Amino acid sequence: KEESFQTGKDFFNFSRRDKLLKVIKSRPFEMMCCFIIALNAAFMGIKANIILAAAKEKDVVNEMPFKVAETMFTIFFTFELAIRFVVYQKWFFSVTERKWHAFDCFIVFCSLVELMLQAAQVSLQGPQTMLL
């Protein structure tokens, strides 16, 4: 199926699309993405342990470093998904990895919604947050 996606009208018809396809299908790119996924999973586990330990001790945890790291992971996964979409375009949900693409879209969408809600919460709290 992946060979058939190169025919037809595209949203973004560019000359380096074949090169970009080779990059996203390459073993180093796949290994980098797997490493970032594993790093994100480890980060979530460490974050949960720190927050739970602080809750047991009734301590306050500075969540800013966690929010920064979560934002960086979200940016990476959004960028990776965007690259794949630019390469596959209308065949994004037709290639072999279509189930992974759908799963990735769901996860990235949820992460982006979470970031937007956090930003909205901060903007609603406004200057009061600075007073604390």
PDB file of C-alpha atoms in Angstrom:
ATOM      1  CA  LYS A   1       0.000   0.000   0.000  1.00  0.00           C
ATOM      2  CA  GLU A   2       2.838   2.428   0.742  1.00  0.00           C
ATOM      3  CA  GLU A   3       3.951   2.453  -2.895  1.00  0.00           C
ATOM      4  CA  SER A   4       0.477   3.530  -4.032  1.00  0.00           C
ATOM      5  CA  PHE A   5       0.392   6.659  -1.867  1.00  0.00           C
ATOM      6  CA  GLN A   6       2.734   8.487  -4.258  1.00  0.00           C
ATOM      7  CA  THR A   7       0.121   8.864  -7.006  1.00  0.00           C
ATOM      8  CA  GLY A   8      -2.633  11.448  -7.090  1.00  0.00           C
ATOM      9  CA  LYS A   9      -3.042  15.063  -6.007  1.00  0.00           C
ATOM     10  CA  ASP A  10      -1.344  16.146  -2.808  1.00  0.00           C
ATOM     11  CA  PHE A  11      -1.820  19.020  -0.406  1.00  0.00           C
ATOM     12  CA  PHE A  12       1.911  19.648  -0.313  1.00  0.00           C
ATOM     13  CA  ASN A  13       3.674  18.516  -3.460  1.00  0.00           C
ATOM     14  CA  PHE A  14       7.372  18.965  -2.825  1.00  0.00           C
ATOM     15  CA  SER A  15      10.491  17.466  -4.333  1.00  0.00           C
ATOM     16  CA  ARG A  16      12.047  16.150  -1.109  1.00  0.00           C
ATOM     17  CA  ARG A  17       9.069  14.043  -0.105  1.00  0.00           C
ATOM     18  CA  ASP A  18      10.806  10.785  -1.071  1.00  0.00           C
ATOM     19  CA  LYS A  19      13.819  11.733   1.034  1.00  0.00           C
ATOM     20  CA  LEU A  20      11.602  12.592   3.977  1.00  0.00           C
ATOM     21  CA  LEU A  21       9.820   9.249   3.570  1.00  0.00           C
ATOM     22  CA  LYS A  22      13.188   7.470   3.732  1.00  0.00           C
ATOM     23  CA  VAL A  23      14.022   9.409   6.889  1.00  0.00           C
ATOM     24  CA  ILE A  24      10.797   8.549   8.736  1.00  0.00           C
ATOM     25  CA  LYS A  25      11.026   4.897   7.637  1.00  0.00           C
ATOM     26  CA  SER A  26      14.713   4.650   8.623  1.00  0.00           C
ATOM     27  CA  ARG A  27      15.846   2.589  11.567  1.00  0.00           C
ATOM     28  CA  PRO A  28      17.619   5.522  13.308  1.00  0.00           C
ATOM     29  CA  PHE A  29      14.470   7.664  13.176  1.00  0.00           C
ATOM     30  CA  GLU A  30      12.320   4.795  14.456  1.00  0.00           C
ATOM     31  CA  MET A  31      14.831   4.056  17.228  1.00  0.00           C
ATOM     32  CA  MET A  32      14.931   7.738  18.219  1.00  0.00           C
ATOM     33  CA  CYS A  33      11.126   7.812  18.428  1.00  0.00           C
ATOM     34  CA  CYS A  34      11.114   4.600  20.495  1.00  0.00           C
ATOM     35  CA  PHE A  35      13.746   6.079  22.802  1.00  0.00           C
ATOM     36  CA  ILE A  36      11.715   9.272  23.302  1.00  0.00           C
ATOM     37  CA  ILE A  37       8.584   7.180  24.006  1.00  0.00           C
ATOM     38  CA  ALA A  38      10.506   5.125  26.602  1.00  0.00           C
ATOM     39  CA  LEU A  39      11.962   8.303  28.092  1.00  0.00           C
ATOM     40  CA  ASN A  40       8.460   9.792  28.332  1.00  0.00           C
ATOM     41  CA  ALA A  41       7.167   6.645  30.058  1.00  0.00           C
ATOM     42  CA  ALA A  42      10.061   6.723  32.543  1.00  0.00           C
ATOM     43  CA  PHE A  43       9.452  10.421  33.141  1.00  0.00           C
ATOM     44  CA  MET A  44       5.761   9.790  33.897  1.00  0.00           C
ATOM     45  CA  GLY A  45       6.686   7.062  36.374  1.00  0.00           C
ATOM     46  CA  ILE A  46       9.278   9.219  38.130  1.00  0.00           C
ATOM     47  CA  LYS A  47       6.868  12.162  38.223  1.00  0.00           C
ATOM     48  CA  ALA A  48       4.143   9.973  39.763  1.00  0.00           C
ATOM     49  CA  ASN A  49       6.560   8.670  42.417  1.00  0.00           C
ATOM     50  CA  ILE A  50       7.729  12.172  43.338  1.00  0.00           C
ATOM     51  CA  ILE A  51       4.185  13.536  43.578  1.00  0.00           C
ATOM     52  CA  LEU A  52       2.976  10.533  45.615  1.00  0.00           C
ATOM     53  CA  ALA A  53       5.941  10.751  47.994  1.00  0.00           C
ATOM     54  CA  ALA A  54       5.316  14.461  48.462  1.00  0.00           C
ATOM     55  CA  ALA A  55       1.622  13.836  49.109  1.00  0.00           C
ATOM     56  CA  LYS A  56       2.473  11.264  51.802  1.00  0.00           C
ATOM     57  CA  GLU A  57       4.753  13.772  53.503  1.00  0.00           C
ATOM     58  CA  LYS A  58       2.253  16.597  52.890  1.00  0.00           C
ATOM     59  CA  ASP A  59       4.958  18.496  51.001  1.00  0.00           C
ATOM     60  CA  VAL A  60       4.457  20.861  48.098  1.00  0.00           C
ATOM     61  CA  VAL A  61       6.076  19.909  44.805  1.00  0.00           C
ATOM     62  CA  ASN A  62       7.239  22.482  42.297  1.00  0.00           C
ATOM     63  CA  GLU A  63       5.454  21.242  39.196  1.00  0.00           C
ATOM     64  CA  MET A  64       7.048  23.702  36.775  1.00  0.00           C
ATOM     65  CA  PRO A  65       9.894  21.348  35.745  1.00  0.00           C
ATOM     66  CA  PHE A  66       7.313  18.630  35.090  1.00  0.00           C
ATOM     67  CA  LYS A  67       5.191  20.968  32.976  1.00  0.00           C
ATOM     68  CA  VAL A  68       8.226  22.037  30.958  1.00  0.00           C
ATOM     69  CA  ALA A  69       9.226  18.416  30.299  1.00  0.00           C
ATOM     70  CA  GLU A  70       5.648  17.452  29.387  1.00  0.00           C
ATOM     71  CA  THR A  71       5.483  20.388  26.990  1.00  0.00           C
ATOM     72  CA  MET A  72       8.750  19.319  25.365  1.00  0.00           C
ATOM     73  CA  PHE A  73       7.480  15.763  24.911  1.00  0.00           C
ATOM     74  CA  THR A  74       4.216  17.068  23.440  1.00  0.00           C
ATOM     75  CA  ILE A  75       6.088  19.312  21.024  1.00  0.00           C
ATOM     76  CA  PHE A  76       8.288  16.426  19.889  1.00  0.00           C
ATOM     77  CA  PHE A  77       5.348  14.054  19.359  1.00  0.00           C
ATOM     78  CA  THR A  78       3.333  16.752  17.569  1.00  0.00           C
ATOM     79  CA  PHE A  79       6.269  17.497  15.281  1.00  0.00           C
ATOM     80  CA  GLU A  80       6.808  13.793  14.563  1.00  0.00           C
ATOM     81  CA  LEU A  81       3.126  13.325  13.740  1.00  0.00           C
ATOM     82  CA  ALA A  82       3.147  16.423  11.518  1.00  0.00           C
ATOM     83  CA  ILE A  83       6.139  15.112   9.568  1.00  0.00           C
ATOM     84  CA  ARG A  84       4.390  11.795   9.012  1.00  0.00           C
ATOM     85  CA  PHE A  85       1.225  13.587   7.900  1.00  0.00           C
ATOM     86  CA  VAL A  86       3.126  15.792   5.457  1.00  0.00           C
ATOM     87  CA  VAL A  87       4.730  12.705   3.908  1.00  0.00           C
ATOM     88  CA  TYR A  88       1.638  10.468   3.762  1.00  0.00           C
ATOM     89  CA  GLN A  89      -1.013  13.197   3.422  1.00  0.00           C
ATOM     90  CA  LYS A  90      -4.355  11.729   2.292  1.00  0.00           C
ATOM     91  CA  TRP A  91      -2.909   8.217   2.621  1.00  0.00           C
ATOM     92  CA  PHE A  92      -2.092   8.823   6.287  1.00  0.00           C
ATOM     93  CA  PHE A  93      -4.809   6.396   7.407  1.00  0.00           C
ATOM     94  CA  SER A  94      -4.322   3.982   4.481  1.00  0.00           C
ATOM     95  CA  VAL A  95      -0.721   2.834   4.909  1.00  0.00           C
ATOM     96  CA  THR A  96       0.437  -0.148   6.956  1.00  0.00           C
ATOM     97  CA  GLU A  97       0.925   1.970  10.091  1.00  0.00           C
ATOM     98  CA  ARG A  98      -2.602   3.440   9.926  1.00  0.00           C
ATOM     99  CA  LYS A  99      -3.609   2.022  13.317  1.00  0.00           C
ATOM    100  CA  TRP A 100      -0.517   3.524  14.923  1.00  0.00           C
ATOM    101  CA  HIS A 101      -1.236   6.809  13.178  1.00  0.00           C
ATOM    102  CA  ALA A 102      -4.764   6.833  14.605  1.00  0.00           C
ATOM    103  CA  PHE A 103      -3.437   6.004  18.080  1.00  0.00           C
ATOM    104  CA  ASP A 104      -0.757   8.703  17.795  1.00  0.00           C
ATOM    105  CA  CYS A 105      -3.373  11.247  16.693  1.00  0.00           C
ATOM    106  CA  PHE A 106      -5.500  10.432  19.735  1.00  0.00           C
ATOM    107  CA  ILE A 107      -2.563  10.661  22.174  1.00  0.00           C
ATOM    108  CA  VAL A 108      -1.199  13.889  20.664  1.00  0.00           C
ATOM    109  CA  PHE A 109      -4.695  15.411  20.588  1.00  0.00           C
ATOM    110  CA  CYS A 110      -5.200  14.603  24.292  1.00  0.00           C
ATOM    111  CA  SER A 111      -1.780  16.045  25.130  1.00  0.00           C
ATOM    112  CA  LEU A 112      -2.505  19.247  23.207  1.00  0.00           C
ATOM    113  CA  VAL A 113      -5.898  19.601  24.923  1.00  0.00           C
ATOM    114  CA  GLU A 114      -4.203  19.131  28.295  1.00  0.00           C
ATOM    115  CA  LEU A 115      -1.669  21.864  27.465  1.00  0.00           C
ATOM    116  CA  MET A 116      -4.442  24.222  26.367  1.00  0.00           C
ATOM    117  CA  LEU A 117      -6.419  23.564  29.556  1.00  0.00           C
ATOM    118  CA  GLN A 118      -3.337  24.212  31.667  1.00  0.00           C
ATOM    119  CA  ALA A 119      -2.698  27.452  29.791  1.00  0.00           C
ATOM    120  CA  ALA A 120      -6.321  28.490  30.261  1.00  0.00           C
ATOM    121  CA  GLN A 121      -6.147  27.696  33.958  1.00  0.00           C
ATOM    122  CA  VAL A 122      -3.007  29.814  34.348  1.00  0.00           C
ATOM    123  CA  SER A 123      -4.542  32.713  32.439  1.00  0.00           C
ATOM    124  CA  LEU A 124      -7.720  32.525  34.538  1.00  0.00           C
ATOM    125  CA  GLN A 125      -5.729  32.577  37.752  1.00  0.00           C
ATOM    126  CA  GLY A 126      -3.670  35.458  36.392  1.00  0.00           C
ATOM    127  CA  PRO A 127      -1.883  37.741  38.845  1.00  0.00           C
ATOM    128  CA  GLN A 128      -3.174  35.802  41.861  1.00  0.00           C
ATOM    129  CA  THR A 129      -0.689  33.062  41.066  1.00  0.00           C
ATOM    130  CA  MET A 130       2.146  35.563  41.299  1.00  0.00           C
ATOM    131  CA  LEU A 131       0.999  36.669  44.766  1.00  0.00           C
ATOM    132  CA  LEU A 132       1.259  33.182  46.179  1.00  0.00           C
TER     133      LEU A 132
END
